[in-house]
PDB file of C-alpha atoms in Angstrom:
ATOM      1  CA  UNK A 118       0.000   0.000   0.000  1.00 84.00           C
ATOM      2  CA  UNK A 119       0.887   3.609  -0.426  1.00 87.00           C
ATOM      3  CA  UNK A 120       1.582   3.805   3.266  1.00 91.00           C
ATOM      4  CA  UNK A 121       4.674   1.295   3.545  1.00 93.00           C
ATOM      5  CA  UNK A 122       2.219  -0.914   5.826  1.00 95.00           C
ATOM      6  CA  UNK A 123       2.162  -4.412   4.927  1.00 94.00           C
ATOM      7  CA  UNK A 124      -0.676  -4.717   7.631  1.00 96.00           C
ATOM      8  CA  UNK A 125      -2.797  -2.376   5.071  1.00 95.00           C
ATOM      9  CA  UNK A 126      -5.494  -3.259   3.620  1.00 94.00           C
ATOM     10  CA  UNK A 127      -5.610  -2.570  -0.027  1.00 95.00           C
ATOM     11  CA  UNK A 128      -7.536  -3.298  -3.227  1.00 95.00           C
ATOM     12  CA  UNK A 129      -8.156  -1.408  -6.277  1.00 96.00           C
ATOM     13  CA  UNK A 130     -11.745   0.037  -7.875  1.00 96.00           C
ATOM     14  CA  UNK A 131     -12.426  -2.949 -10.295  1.00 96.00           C
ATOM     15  CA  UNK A 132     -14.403  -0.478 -12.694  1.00 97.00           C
ATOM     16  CA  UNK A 133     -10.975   1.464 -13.864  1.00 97.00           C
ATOM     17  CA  UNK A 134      -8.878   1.038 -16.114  1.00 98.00           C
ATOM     18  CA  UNK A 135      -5.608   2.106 -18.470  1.00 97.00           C
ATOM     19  CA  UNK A 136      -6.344   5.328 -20.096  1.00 97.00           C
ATOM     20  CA  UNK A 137      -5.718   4.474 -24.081  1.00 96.00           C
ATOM     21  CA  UNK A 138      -5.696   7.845 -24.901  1.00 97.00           C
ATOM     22  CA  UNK A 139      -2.245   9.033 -22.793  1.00 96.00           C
ATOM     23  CA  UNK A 140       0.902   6.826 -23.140  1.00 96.00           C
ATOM     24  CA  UNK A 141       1.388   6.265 -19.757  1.00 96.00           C
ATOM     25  CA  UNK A 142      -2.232   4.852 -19.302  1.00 96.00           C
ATOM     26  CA  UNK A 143      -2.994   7.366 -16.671  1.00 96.00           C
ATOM     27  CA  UNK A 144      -5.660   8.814 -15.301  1.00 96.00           C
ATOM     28  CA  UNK A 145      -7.353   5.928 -15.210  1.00 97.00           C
ATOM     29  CA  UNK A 146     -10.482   6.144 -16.842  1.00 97.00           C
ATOM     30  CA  UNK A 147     -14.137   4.539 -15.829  1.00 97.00           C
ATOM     31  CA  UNK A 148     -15.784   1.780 -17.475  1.00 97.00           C
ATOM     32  CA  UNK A 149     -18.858   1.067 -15.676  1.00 95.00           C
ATOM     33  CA  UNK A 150     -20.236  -2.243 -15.796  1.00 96.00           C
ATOM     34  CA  UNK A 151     -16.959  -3.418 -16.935  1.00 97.00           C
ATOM     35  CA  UNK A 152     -14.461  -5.322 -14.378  1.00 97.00           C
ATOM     36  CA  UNK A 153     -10.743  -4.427 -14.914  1.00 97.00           C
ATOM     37  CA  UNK A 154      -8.988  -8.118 -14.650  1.00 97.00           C
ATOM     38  CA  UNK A 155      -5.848  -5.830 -13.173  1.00 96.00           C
ATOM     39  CA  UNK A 156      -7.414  -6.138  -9.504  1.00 95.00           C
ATOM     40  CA  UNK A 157      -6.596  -9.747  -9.400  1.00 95.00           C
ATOM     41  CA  UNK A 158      -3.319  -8.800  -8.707  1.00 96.00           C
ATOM     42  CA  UNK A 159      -4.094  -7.162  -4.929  1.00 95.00           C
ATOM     43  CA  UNK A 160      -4.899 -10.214  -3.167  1.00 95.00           C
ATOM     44  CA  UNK A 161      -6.298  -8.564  -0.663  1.00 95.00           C
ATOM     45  CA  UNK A 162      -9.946  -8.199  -1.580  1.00 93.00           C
ATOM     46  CA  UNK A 163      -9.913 -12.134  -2.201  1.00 95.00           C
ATOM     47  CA  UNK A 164      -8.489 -13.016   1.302  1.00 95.00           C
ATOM     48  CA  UNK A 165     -10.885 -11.183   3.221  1.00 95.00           C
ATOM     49  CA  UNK A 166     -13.831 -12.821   0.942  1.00 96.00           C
ATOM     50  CA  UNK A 167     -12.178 -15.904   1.907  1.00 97.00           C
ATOM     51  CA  UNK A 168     -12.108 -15.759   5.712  1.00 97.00           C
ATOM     52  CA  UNK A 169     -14.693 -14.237   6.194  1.00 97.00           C
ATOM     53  CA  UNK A 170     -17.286 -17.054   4.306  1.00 98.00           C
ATOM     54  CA  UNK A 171     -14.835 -19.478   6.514  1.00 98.00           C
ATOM     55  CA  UNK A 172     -15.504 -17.899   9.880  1.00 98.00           C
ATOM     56  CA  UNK A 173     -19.018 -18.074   8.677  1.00 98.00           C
ATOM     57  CA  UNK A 174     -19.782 -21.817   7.681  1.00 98.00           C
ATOM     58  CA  UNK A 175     -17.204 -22.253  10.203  1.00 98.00           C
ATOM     59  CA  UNK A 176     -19.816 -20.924  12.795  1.00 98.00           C
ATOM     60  CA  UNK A 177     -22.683 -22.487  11.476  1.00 98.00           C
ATOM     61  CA  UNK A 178     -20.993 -25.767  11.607  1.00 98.00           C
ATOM     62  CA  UNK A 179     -20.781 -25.366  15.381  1.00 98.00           C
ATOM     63  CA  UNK A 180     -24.305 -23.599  15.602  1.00 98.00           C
ATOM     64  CA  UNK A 181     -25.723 -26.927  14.410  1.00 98.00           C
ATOM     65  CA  UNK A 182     -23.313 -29.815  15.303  1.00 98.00           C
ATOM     66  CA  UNK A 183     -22.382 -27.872  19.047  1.00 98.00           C
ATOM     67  CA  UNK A 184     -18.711 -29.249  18.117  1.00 98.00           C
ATOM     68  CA  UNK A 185     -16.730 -26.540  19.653  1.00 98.00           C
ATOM     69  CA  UNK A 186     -14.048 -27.567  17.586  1.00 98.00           C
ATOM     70  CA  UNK A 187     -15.334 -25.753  15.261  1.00 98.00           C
ATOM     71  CA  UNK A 188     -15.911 -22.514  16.892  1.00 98.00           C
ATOM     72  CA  UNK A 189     -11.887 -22.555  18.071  1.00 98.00           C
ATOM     73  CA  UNK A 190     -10.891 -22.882  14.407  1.00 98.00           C
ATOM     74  CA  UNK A 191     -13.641 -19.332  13.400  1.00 98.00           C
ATOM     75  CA  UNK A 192     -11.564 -17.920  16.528  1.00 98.00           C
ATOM     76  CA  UNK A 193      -8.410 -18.550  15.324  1.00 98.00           C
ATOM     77  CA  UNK A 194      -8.634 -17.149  12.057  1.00 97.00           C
ATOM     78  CA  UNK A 195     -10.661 -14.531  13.152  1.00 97.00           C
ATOM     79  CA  UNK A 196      -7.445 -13.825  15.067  1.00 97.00           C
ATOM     80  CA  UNK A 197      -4.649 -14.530  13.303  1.00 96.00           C
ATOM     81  CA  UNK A 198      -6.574 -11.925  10.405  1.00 96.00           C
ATOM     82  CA  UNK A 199      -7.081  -9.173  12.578  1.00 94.00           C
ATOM     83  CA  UNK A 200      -5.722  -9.648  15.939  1.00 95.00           C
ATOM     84  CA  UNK A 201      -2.091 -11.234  15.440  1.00 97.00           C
ATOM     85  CA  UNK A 202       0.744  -8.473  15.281  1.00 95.00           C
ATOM     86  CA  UNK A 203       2.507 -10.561  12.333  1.00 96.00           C
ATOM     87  CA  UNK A 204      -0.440 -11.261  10.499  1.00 95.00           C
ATOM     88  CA  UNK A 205      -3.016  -8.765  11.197  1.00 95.00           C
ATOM     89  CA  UNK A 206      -4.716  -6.647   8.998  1.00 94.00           C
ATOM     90  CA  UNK A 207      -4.822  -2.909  10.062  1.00 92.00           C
ATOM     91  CA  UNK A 208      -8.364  -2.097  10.820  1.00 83.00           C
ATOM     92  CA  UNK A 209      -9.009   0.546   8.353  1.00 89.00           C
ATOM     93  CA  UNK A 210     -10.162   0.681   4.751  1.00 91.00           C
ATOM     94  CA  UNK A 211      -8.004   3.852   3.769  1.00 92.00           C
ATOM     95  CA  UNK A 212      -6.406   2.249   0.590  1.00 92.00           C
ATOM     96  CA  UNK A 213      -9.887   0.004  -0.095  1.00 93.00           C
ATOM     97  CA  UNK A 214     -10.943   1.197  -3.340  1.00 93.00           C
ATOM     98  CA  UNK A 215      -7.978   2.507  -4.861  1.00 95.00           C
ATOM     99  CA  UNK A 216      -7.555   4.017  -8.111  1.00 96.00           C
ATOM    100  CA  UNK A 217      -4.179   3.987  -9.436  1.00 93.00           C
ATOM    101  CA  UNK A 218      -2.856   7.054 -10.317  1.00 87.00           C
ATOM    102  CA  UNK A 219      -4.736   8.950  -8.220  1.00 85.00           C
TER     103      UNK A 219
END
């Protein structure tokens, strides 16, 4: 991310993309409706979606089975995503969103 942090979140605005019209492809321009196949490479956006669907069958698993084993797994990765000072993600969404260039 733009701030150095590598705790940042950070995903870019899926409806921009490379200006044609200006050699260095910038400002990005929008094309609604139309996903730019350029955010794939921010992973971030994909490993929230991720955890966060597995903390959730993860706790519906132990809402209807009572198997707490399941519940300590949600916990986990509930902390080692947001919680864990090596792994944690900084709880802000200032670089969510991002356009490049801009």
């Amino acid at each position: 991310p733009p701030s150095g942090d590598k705790h940042d979140y950070l995903s870019q605005s899926p409806y921009f993309w490379k200006n044609p019209n200006t050699s260095s492809g910038f400002p990005y321009i929008r094309r609604d409706g139309e996903r730019n196949p350029e955010v794939k490479k921010l992973t971030d956006h994909e490993t929230l979606d991720k955890m966060s669907n597995t903390v959730h069958t993860l706790g519906l698993a132990y809402y209807f089975t009572g198997d707490e084993d399941y519940a300590e797994k949600a916990t986990k990765m509930v902390r080692v995503f947001f919680l864990d000072k090596e792994t944690r993600m900084n709880p802000n969404m200032e670089y969510a969103q991002m356009v490049p260039g801009s």
